[in-house]
mmCIF file of C-alpha atoms and ligand atoms in Angstrom:
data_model
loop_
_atom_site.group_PDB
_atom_site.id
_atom_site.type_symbol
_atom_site.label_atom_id
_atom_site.label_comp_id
_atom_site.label_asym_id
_atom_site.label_seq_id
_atom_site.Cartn_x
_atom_site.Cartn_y
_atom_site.Cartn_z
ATOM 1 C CA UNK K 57 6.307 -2.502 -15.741
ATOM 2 C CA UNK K 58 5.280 -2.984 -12.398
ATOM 3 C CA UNK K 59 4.985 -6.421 -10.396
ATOM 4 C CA UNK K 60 2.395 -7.441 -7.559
ATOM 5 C CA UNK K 61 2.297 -10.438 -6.244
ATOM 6 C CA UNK K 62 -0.149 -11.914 -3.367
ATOM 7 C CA UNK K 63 0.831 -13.840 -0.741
ATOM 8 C CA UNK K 64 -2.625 -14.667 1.064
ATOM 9 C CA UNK K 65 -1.923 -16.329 4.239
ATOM 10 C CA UNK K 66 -1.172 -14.964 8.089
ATOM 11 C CA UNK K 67 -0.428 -16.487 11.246
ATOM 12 C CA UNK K 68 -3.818 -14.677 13.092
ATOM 13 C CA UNK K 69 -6.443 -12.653 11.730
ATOM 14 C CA UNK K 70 -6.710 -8.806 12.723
ATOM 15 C CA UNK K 71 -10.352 -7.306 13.550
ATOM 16 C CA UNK K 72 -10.284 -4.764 11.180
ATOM 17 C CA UNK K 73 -8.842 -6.902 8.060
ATOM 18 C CA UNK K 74 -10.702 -6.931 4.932
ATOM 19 C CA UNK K 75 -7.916 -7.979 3.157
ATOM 20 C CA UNK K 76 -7.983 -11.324 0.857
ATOM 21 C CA UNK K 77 -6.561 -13.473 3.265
ATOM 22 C CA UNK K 78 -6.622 -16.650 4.746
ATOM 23 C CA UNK K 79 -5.026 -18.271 7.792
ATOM 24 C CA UNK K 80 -1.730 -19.661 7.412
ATOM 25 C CA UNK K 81 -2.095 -23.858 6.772
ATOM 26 C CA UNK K 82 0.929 -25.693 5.391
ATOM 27 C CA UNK K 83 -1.588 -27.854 3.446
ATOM 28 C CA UNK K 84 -2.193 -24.851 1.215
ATOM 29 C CA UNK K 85 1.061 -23.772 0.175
ATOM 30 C CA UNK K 86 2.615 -25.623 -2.054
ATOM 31 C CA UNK K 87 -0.161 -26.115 -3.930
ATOM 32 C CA UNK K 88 -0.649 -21.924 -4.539
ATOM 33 C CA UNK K 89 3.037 -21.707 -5.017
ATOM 34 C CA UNK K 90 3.208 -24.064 -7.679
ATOM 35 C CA UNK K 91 -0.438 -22.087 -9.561
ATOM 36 C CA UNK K 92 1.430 -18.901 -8.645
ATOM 37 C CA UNK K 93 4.317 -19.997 -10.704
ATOM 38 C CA UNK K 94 2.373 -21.156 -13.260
ATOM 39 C CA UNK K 95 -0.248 -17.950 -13.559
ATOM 40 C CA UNK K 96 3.224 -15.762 -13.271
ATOM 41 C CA UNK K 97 4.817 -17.927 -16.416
ATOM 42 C CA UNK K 98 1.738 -17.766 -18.633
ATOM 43 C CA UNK K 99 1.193 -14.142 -18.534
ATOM 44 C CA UNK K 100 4.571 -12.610 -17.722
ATOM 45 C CA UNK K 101 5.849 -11.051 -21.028
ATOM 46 C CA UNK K 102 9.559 -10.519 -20.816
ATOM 47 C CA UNK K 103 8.606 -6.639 -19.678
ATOM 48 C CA UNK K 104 11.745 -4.971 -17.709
ATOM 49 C CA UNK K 105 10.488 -4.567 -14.082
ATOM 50 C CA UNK K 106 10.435 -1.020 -12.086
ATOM 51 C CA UNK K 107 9.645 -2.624 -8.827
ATOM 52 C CA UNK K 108 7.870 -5.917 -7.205
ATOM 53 C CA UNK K 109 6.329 -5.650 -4.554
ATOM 54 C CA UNK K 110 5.226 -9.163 -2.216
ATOM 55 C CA UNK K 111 2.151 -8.182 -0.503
ATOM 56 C CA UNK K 112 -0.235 -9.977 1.693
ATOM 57 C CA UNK K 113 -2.136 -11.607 3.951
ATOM 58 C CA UNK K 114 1.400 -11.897 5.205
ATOM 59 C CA UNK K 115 4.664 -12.866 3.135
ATOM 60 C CA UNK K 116 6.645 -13.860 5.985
ATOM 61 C CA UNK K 117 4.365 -15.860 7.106
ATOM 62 C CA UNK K 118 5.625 -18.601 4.756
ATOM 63 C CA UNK K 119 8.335 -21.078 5.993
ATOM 64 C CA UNK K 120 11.982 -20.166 4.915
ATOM 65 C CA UNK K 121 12.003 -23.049 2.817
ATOM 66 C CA UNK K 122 8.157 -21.639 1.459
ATOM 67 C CA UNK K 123 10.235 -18.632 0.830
ATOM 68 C CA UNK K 124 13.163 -19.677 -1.034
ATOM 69 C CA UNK K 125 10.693 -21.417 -2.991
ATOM 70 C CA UNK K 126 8.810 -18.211 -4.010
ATOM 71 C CA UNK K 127 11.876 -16.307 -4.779
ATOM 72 C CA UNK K 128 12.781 -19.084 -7.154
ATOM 73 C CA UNK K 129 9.418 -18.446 -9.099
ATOM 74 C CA UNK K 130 10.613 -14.657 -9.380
ATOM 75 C CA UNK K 131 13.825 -14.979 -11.085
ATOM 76 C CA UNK K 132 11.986 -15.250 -13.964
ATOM 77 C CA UNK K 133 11.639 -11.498 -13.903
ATOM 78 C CA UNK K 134 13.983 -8.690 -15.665
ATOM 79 C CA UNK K 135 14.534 -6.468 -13.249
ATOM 80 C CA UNK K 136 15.476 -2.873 -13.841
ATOM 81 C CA UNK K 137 18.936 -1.797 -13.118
ATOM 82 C CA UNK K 138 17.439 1.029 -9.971
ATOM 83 C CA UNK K 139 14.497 -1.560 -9.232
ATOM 84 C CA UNK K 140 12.350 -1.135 -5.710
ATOM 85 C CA UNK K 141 11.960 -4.723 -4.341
ATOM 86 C CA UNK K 142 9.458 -4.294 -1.515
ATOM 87 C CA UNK K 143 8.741 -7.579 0.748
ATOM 88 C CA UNK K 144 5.588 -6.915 3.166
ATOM 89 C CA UNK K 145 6.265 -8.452 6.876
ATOM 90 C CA UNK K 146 5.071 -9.266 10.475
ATOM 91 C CA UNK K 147 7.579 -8.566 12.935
ATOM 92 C CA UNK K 148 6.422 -11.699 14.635
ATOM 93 C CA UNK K 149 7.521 -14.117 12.182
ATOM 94 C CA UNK K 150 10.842 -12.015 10.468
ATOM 95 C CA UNK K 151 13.956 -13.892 11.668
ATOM 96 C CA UNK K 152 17.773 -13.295 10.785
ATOM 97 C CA UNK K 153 17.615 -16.073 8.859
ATOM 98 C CA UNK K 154 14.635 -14.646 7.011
ATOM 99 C CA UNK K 155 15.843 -11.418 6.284
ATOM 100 C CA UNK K 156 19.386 -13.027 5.229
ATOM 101 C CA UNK K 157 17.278 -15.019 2.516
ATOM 102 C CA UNK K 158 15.983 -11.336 1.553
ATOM 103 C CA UNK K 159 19.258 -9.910 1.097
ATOM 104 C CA UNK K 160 20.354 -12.444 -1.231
ATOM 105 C CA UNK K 161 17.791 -12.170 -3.205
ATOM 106 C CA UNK K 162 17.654 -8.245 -4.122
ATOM 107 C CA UNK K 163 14.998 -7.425 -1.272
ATOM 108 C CA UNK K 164 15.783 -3.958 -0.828
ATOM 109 C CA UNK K 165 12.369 -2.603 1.176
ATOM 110 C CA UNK K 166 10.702 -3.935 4.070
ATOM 111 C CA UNK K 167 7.118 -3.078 5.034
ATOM 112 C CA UNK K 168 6.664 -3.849 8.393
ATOM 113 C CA UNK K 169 2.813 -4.069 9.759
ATOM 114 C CA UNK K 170 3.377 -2.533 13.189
ATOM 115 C CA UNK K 171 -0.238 -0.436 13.476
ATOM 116 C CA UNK K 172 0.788 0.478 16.788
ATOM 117 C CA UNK K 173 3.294 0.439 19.973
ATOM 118 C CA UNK K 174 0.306 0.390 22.346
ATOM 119 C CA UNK K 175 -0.756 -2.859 24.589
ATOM 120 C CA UNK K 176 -4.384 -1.347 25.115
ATOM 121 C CA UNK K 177 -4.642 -0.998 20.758
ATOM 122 C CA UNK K 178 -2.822 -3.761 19.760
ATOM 123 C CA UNK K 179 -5.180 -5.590 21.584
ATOM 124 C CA UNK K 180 -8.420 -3.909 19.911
ATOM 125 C CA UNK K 181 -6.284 -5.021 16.952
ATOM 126 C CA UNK K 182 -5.356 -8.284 17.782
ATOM 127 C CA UNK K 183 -2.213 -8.215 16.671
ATOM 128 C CA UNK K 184 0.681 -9.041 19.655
ATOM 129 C CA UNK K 185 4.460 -7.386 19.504
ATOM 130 C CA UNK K 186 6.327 -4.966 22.156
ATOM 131 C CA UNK K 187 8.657 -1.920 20.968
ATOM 132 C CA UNK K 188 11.472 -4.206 22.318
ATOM 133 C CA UNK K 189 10.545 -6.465 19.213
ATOM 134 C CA UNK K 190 9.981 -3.962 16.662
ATOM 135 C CA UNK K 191 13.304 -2.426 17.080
ATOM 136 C CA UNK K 192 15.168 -5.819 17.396
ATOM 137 C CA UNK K 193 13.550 -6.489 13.866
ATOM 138 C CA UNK K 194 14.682 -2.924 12.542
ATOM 139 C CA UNK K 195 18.334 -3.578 13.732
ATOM 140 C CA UNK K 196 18.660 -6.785 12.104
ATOM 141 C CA UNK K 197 17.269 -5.057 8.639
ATOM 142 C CA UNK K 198 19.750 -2.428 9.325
ATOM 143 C CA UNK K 199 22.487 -4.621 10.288
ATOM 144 C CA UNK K 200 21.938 -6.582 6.686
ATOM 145 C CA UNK K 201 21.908 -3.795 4.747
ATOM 146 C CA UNK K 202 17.972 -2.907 4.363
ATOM 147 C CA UNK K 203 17.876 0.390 5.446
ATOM 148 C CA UNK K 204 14.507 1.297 3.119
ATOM 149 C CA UNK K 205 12.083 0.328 5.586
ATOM 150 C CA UNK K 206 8.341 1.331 5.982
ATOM 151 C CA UNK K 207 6.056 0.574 8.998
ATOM 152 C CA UNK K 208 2.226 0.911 8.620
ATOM 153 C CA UNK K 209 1.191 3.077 11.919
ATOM 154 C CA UNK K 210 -3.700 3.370 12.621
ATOM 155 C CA UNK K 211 -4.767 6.026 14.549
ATOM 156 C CA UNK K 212 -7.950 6.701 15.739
ATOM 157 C CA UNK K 213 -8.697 3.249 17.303
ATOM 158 C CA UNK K 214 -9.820 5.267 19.889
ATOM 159 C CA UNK K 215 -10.138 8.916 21.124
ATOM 160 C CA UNK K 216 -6.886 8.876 23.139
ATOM 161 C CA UNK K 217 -4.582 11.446 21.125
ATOM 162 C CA UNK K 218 -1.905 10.949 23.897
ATOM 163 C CA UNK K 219 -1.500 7.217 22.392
ATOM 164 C CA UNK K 220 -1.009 8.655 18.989
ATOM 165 C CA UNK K 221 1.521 10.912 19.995
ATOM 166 C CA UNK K 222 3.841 8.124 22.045
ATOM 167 C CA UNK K 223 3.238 5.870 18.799
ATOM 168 C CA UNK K 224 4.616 8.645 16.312
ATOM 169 C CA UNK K 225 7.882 9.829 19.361
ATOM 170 C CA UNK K 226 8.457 6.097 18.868
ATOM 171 C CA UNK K 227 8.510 5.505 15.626
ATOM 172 C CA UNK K 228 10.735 8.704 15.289
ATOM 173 C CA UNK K 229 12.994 7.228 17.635
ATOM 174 C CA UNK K 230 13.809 4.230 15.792
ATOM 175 C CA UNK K 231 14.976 6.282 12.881
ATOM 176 C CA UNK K 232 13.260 4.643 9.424
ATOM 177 C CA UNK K 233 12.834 6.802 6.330
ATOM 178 C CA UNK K 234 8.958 5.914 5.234
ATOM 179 C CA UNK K 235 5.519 5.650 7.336
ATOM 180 C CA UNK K 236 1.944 5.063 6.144
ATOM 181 C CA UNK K 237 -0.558 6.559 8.643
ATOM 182 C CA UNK K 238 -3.892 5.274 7.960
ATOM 183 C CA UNK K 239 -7.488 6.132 10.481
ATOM 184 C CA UNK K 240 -9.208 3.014 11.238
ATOM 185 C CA UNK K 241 -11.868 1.984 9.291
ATOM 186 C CA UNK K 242 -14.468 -0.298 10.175
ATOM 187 C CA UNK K 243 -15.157 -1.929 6.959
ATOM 188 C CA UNK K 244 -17.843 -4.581 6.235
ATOM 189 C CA UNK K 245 -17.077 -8.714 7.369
ATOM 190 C CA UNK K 246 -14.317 -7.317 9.948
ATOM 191 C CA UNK K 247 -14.569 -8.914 13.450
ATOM 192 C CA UNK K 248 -14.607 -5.192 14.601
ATOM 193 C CA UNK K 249 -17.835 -4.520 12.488
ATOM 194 C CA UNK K 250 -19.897 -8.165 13.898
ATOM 195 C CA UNK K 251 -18.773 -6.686 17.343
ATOM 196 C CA UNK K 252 -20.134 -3.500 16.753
ATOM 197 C CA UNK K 253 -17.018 -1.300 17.798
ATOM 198 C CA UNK K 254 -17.719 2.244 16.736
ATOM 199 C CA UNK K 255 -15.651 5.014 14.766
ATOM 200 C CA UNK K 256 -14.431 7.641 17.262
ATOM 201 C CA UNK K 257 -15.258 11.334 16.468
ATOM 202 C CA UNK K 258 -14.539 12.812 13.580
ATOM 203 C CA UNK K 259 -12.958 15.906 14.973
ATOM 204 C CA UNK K 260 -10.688 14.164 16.870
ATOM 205 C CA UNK K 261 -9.636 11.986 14.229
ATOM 206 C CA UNK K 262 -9.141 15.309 12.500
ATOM 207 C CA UNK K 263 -6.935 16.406 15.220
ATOM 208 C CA UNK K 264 -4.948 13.663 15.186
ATOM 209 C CA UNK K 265 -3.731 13.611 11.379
ATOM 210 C CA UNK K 266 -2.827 17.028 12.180
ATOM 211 C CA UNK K 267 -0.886 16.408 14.745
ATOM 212 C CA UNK K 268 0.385 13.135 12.797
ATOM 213 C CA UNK K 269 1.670 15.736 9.581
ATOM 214 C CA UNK K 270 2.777 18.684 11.903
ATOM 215 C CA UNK K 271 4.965 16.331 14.015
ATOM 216 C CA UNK K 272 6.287 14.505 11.175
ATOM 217 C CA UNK K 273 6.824 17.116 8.629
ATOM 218 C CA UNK K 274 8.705 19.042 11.192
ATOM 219 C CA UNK K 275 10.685 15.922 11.576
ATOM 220 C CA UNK K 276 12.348 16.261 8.349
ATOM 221 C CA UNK K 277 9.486 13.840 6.592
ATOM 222 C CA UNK K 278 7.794 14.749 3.073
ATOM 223 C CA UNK K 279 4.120 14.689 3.350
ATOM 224 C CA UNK K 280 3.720 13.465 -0.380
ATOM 225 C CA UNK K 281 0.398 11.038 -0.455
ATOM 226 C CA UNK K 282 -2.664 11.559 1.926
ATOM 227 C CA UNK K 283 -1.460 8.657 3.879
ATOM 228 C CA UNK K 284 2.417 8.370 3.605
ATOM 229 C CA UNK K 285 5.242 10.427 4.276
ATOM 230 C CA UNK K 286 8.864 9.394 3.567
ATOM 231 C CA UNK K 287 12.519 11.270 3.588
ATOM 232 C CA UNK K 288 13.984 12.632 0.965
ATOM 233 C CA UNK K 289 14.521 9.909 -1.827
ATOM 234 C CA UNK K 290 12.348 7.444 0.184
ATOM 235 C CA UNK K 291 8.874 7.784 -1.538
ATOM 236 C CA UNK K 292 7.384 4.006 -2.892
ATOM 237 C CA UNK K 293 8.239 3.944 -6.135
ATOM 238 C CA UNK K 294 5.595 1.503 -6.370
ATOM 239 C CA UNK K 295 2.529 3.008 -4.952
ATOM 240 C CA UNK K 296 3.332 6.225 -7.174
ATOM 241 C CA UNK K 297 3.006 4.098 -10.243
ATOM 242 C CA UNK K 298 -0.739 3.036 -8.755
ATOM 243 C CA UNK K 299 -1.177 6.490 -8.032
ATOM 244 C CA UNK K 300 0.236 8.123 -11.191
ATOM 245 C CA UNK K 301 -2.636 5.323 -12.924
ATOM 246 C CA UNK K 302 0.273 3.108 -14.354
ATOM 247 C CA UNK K 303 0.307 -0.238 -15.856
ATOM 248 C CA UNK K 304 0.915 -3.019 -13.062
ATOM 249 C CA UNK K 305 0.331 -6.862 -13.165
ATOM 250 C CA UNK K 306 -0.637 -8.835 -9.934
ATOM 251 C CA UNK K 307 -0.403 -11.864 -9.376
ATOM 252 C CA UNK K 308 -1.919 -14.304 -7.075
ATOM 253 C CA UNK K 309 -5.079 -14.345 -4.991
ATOM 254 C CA UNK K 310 -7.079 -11.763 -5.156
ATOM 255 C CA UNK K 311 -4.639 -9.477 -6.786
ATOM 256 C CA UNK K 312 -5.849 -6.937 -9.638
ATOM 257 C CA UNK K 313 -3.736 -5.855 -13.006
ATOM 258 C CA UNK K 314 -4.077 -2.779 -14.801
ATOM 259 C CA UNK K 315 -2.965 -3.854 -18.869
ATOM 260 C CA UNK K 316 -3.790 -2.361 -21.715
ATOM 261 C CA UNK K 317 -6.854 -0.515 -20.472
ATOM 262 C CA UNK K 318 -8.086 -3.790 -18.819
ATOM 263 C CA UNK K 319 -8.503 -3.853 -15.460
ATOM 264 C CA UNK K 320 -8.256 -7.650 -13.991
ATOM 265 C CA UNK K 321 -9.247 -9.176 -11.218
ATOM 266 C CA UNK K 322 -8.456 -12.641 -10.032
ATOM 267 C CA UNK K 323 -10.417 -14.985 -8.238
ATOM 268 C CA UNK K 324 -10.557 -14.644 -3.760
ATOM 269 C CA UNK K 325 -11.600 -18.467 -3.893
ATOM 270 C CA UNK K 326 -8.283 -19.979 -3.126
ATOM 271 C CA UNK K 327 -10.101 -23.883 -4.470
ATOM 272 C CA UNK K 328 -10.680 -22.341 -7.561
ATOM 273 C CA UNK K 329 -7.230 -20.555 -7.399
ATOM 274 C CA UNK K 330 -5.121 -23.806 -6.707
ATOM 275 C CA UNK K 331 -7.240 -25.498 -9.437
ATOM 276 C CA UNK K 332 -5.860 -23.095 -12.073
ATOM 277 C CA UNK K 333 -8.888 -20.499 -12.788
ATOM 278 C CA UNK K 334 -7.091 -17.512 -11.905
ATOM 279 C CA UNK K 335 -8.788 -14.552 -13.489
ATOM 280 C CA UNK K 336 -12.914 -13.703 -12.384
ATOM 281 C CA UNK K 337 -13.092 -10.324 -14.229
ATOM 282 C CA UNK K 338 -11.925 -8.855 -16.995
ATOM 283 C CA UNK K 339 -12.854 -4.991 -18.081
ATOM 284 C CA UNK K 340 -12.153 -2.630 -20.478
ATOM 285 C CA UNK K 341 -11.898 0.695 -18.856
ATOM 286 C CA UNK K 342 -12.410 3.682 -22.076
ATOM 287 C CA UNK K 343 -11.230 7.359 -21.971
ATOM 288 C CA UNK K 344 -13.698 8.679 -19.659
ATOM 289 C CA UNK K 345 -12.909 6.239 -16.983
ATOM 290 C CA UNK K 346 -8.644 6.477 -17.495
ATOM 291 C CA UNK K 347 -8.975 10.295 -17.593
ATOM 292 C CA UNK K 348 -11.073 10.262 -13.693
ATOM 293 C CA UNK K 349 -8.973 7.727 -12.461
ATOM 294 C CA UNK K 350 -5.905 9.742 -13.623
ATOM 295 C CA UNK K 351 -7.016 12.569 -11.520
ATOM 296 C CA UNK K 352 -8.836 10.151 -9.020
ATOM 297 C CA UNK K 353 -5.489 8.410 -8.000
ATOM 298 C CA UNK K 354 -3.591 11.771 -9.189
ATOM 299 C CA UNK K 355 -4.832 13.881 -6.312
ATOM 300 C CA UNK K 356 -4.027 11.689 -3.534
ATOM 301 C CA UNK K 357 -0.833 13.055 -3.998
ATOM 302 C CA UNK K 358 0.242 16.483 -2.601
ATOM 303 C CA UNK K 359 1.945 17.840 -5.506
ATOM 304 C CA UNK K 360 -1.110 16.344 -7.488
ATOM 305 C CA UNK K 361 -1.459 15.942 -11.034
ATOM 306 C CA UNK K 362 0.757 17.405 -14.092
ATOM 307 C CA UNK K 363 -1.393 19.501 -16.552
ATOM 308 C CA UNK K 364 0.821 18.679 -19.419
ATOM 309 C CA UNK K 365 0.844 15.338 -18.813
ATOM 310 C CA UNK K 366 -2.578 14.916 -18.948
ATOM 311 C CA UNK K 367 -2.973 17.299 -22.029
ATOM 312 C CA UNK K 368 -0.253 15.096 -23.880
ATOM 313 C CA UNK K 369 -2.137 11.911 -22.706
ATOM 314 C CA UNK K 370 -5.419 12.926 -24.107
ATOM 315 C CA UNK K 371 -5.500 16.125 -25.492
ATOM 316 C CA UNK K 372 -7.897 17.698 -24.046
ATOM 317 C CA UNK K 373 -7.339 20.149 -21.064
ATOM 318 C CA UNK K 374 -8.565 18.944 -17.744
ATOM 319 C CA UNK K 375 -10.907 22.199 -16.690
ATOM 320 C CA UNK K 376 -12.505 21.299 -20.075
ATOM 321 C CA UNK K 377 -12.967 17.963 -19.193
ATOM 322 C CA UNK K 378 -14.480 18.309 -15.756
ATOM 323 C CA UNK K 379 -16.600 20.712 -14.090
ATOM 324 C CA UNK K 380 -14.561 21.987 -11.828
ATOM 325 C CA UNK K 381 -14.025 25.779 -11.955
ATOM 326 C CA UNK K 382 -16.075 26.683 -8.265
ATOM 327 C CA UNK K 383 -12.814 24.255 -6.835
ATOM 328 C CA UNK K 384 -10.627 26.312 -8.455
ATOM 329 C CA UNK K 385 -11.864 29.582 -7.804
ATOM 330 C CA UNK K 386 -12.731 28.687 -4.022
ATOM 331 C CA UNK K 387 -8.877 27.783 -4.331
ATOM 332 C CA UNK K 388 -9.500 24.010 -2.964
ATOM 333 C CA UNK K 389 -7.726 22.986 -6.064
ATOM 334 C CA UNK K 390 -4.756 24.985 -6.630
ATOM 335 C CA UNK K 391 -3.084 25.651 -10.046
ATOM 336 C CA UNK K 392 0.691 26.186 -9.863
ATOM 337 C CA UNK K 393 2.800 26.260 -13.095
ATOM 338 C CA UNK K 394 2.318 22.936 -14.736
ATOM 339 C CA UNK K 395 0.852 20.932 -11.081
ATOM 340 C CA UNK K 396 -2.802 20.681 -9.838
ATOM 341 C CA UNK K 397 -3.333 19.816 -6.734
ATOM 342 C CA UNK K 398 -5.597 19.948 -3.493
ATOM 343 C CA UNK K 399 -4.729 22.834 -1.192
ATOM 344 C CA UNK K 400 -3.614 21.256 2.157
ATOM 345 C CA UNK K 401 -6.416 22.692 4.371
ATOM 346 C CA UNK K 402 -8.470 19.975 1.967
ATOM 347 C CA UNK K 403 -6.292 17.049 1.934
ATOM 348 C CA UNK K 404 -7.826 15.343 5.028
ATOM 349 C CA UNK K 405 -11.608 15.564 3.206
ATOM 350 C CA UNK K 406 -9.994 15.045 -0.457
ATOM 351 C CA UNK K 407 -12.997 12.274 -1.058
ATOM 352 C CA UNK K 408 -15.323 15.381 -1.368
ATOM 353 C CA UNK K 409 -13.504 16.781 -3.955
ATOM 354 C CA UNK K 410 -12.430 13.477 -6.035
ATOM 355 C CA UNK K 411 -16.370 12.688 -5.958
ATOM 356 C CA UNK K 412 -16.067 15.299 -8.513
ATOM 357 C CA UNK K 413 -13.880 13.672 -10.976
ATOM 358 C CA UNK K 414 -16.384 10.364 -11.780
ATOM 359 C CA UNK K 415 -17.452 10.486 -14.874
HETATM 360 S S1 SF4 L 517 -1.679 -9.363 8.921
HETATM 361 FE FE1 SF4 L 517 -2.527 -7.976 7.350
HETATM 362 S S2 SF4 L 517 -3.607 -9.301 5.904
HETATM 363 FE FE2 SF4 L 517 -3.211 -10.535 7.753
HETATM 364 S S3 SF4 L 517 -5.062 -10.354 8.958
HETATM 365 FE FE3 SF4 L 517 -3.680 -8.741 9.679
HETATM 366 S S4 SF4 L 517 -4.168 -6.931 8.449
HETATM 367 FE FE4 SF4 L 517 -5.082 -8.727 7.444
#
């Protein structure tokens, strides 16, 4: 089994965050950490645990006493013997005392939100942190022994490409095995979308993701999701299970569970949250939707989806299941030995072909 858990609050709010999250007040805390305890205790069933993964908002946000506190409420959890412990953080709020606390208590992945190196973007952003600070941050992980470390890199904030490139020779210079690389997206209720800041070109952005994979995968990185690319034996072993359609539980604000074939959400109302009414929605999702999302979430990564798998899942063969025998035969999907998966010259538009797997 697989472990989320939501820590909702952050120091300053980004433009483009849609995220559930609310700005960081100490009147809050205690009061979620205590109805995070309590939601994690009632519904926690003894599973052994793959991987946990403390996302946000911003976990490091919290205090270090706020954070001894929450790993407290997680010992409850049996933890695999190979387990992925993944701790999401700001670099302006991770201290050595911080990532001490980490180390002793089976941290063993950092995911930095870094976005970019540039003044002129971080500003769009508004997020604040120099190079100088990211790699002071990355030595002291190092130094204590975290060496899996991810940082989260946008492009296309705007049509500069030369920015891109410095951000990717800098993140290759300070020598981490993972990096998600994600275009901006103005979504709905972002400060970027009330000021009406507009997407850049879509050729461009094009252009850069190429660059982004060439320069990377040349770089001795595996290209292995649409977004992410990690060295050998660095791959999330927690976003695979999301993508592989796996059973997860989340806890906290906002979070979602996949159990049983029921999706879950939780409330975003943090009053209701801290008053105990955790869940909003509960669904049952049948075969039809299971088998799409298996090849929905399936296909976001490069070496796609396993036809046996599938066929053992359900028994029923995927090409008679979907429509989808034009992809094949225009070679957008490709079919090698047991894998399925989207030919690379479609990656960057994948969203045309997954339309094709809804049910
Ligand atoms: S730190 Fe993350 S969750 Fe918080 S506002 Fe920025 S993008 Fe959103």
């Amino acid at each position: 089994m697989y472990i989320y858990i939501h820590i909702p609050f952050c120091d300053c709010i980004c433009s483009y965050c849609d995220f559930c999250k609310i700005l960081y007040n100490n009147k809050y805390i205690n009061n979620y950490l205590d109805n995070l305890e309590k939601e994690i205790n009632c519904r926690y069933k003894n599973e052994l645990i793959k991987s946990i993964y403390i996302g946000g908002g911003t976990p490091s946000s919290l205090s270090y006493q706020e954070l001894e506190r929450l790993f407290n409420i997680i010992k409850i959890f049996k933890l695999d013997s190979n387990y992925e412990f993944t701790i999401e953080c700001n670099v302006n709020n991770l201290d050595i005392n911080k990532i001490k606390l980490f180390k002793d208590n089976g941290v063993n992945r950092v995911s930095l939100g870094v976005q970019s190196f540039n003044k002129e973007i971080l500003t769009i952003l508004n997020r604040s942190h120099t190079y100088k600070e990211v790699y002071n941050v990355i030595n002291n992980l190092k130094n204590n022994n975290i060496n899996n470390i991810n940082i989260d890199l946008i492009y296309g904030v705007n049509d500069n490409i030369d920015i891109v490139k410095k951000d990717i020779d800098y993140f290759l210079s300070i020598d981490i095995p993972h990096i998600s690389c994600y275009s901006l997206i103005i979504e709905d209720n972002t400060l970027l979308k009330i000021n009406n800041y507009q997407n850049i070109d879509e050729d461009i952005e094009y252009e850069m993701y190429k660059y982004i994979e060439n320069k990377l995968t040349s770089n001795g990185y595996i290209h292995y999701e649409i977004s992410n690319y990690a060295k050998e034996g660095y791959s999330s072993i927690h976003n695979i299970n999301y993508w592989d359609n796996g059973s997860y539980y989340g806890f906290g604000l906002g979070s979602v569970s996949y159990i049983d074939n029921y999706r879950i959400s939780n409330t975003k109302n943090i009053s209701k949250y801290n008053k105990g009414i955790y869940i909003s929605n509960r669904e049952y999702e049948d075969m039809n939707t299971n088998m799409s999302n298996d090849m929905i979430l399936g296909l976001r990564k490069i070496k796609g989806v396993s036809i046996s798998k599938f066929y053992n899942k359900y028994k029923k063969d995927i090409r008679e299941v979907f429509d989808i025998d034009d992809l094949i035969n225009n070679k957008i999907l490709i079919i090698d030995n047991d894998n399925m998966y989207i030919d690379s010259k479609y990656i960057y538009l994948s969203n045309q072909v997954l339309i094709r797997f809804i049910k």
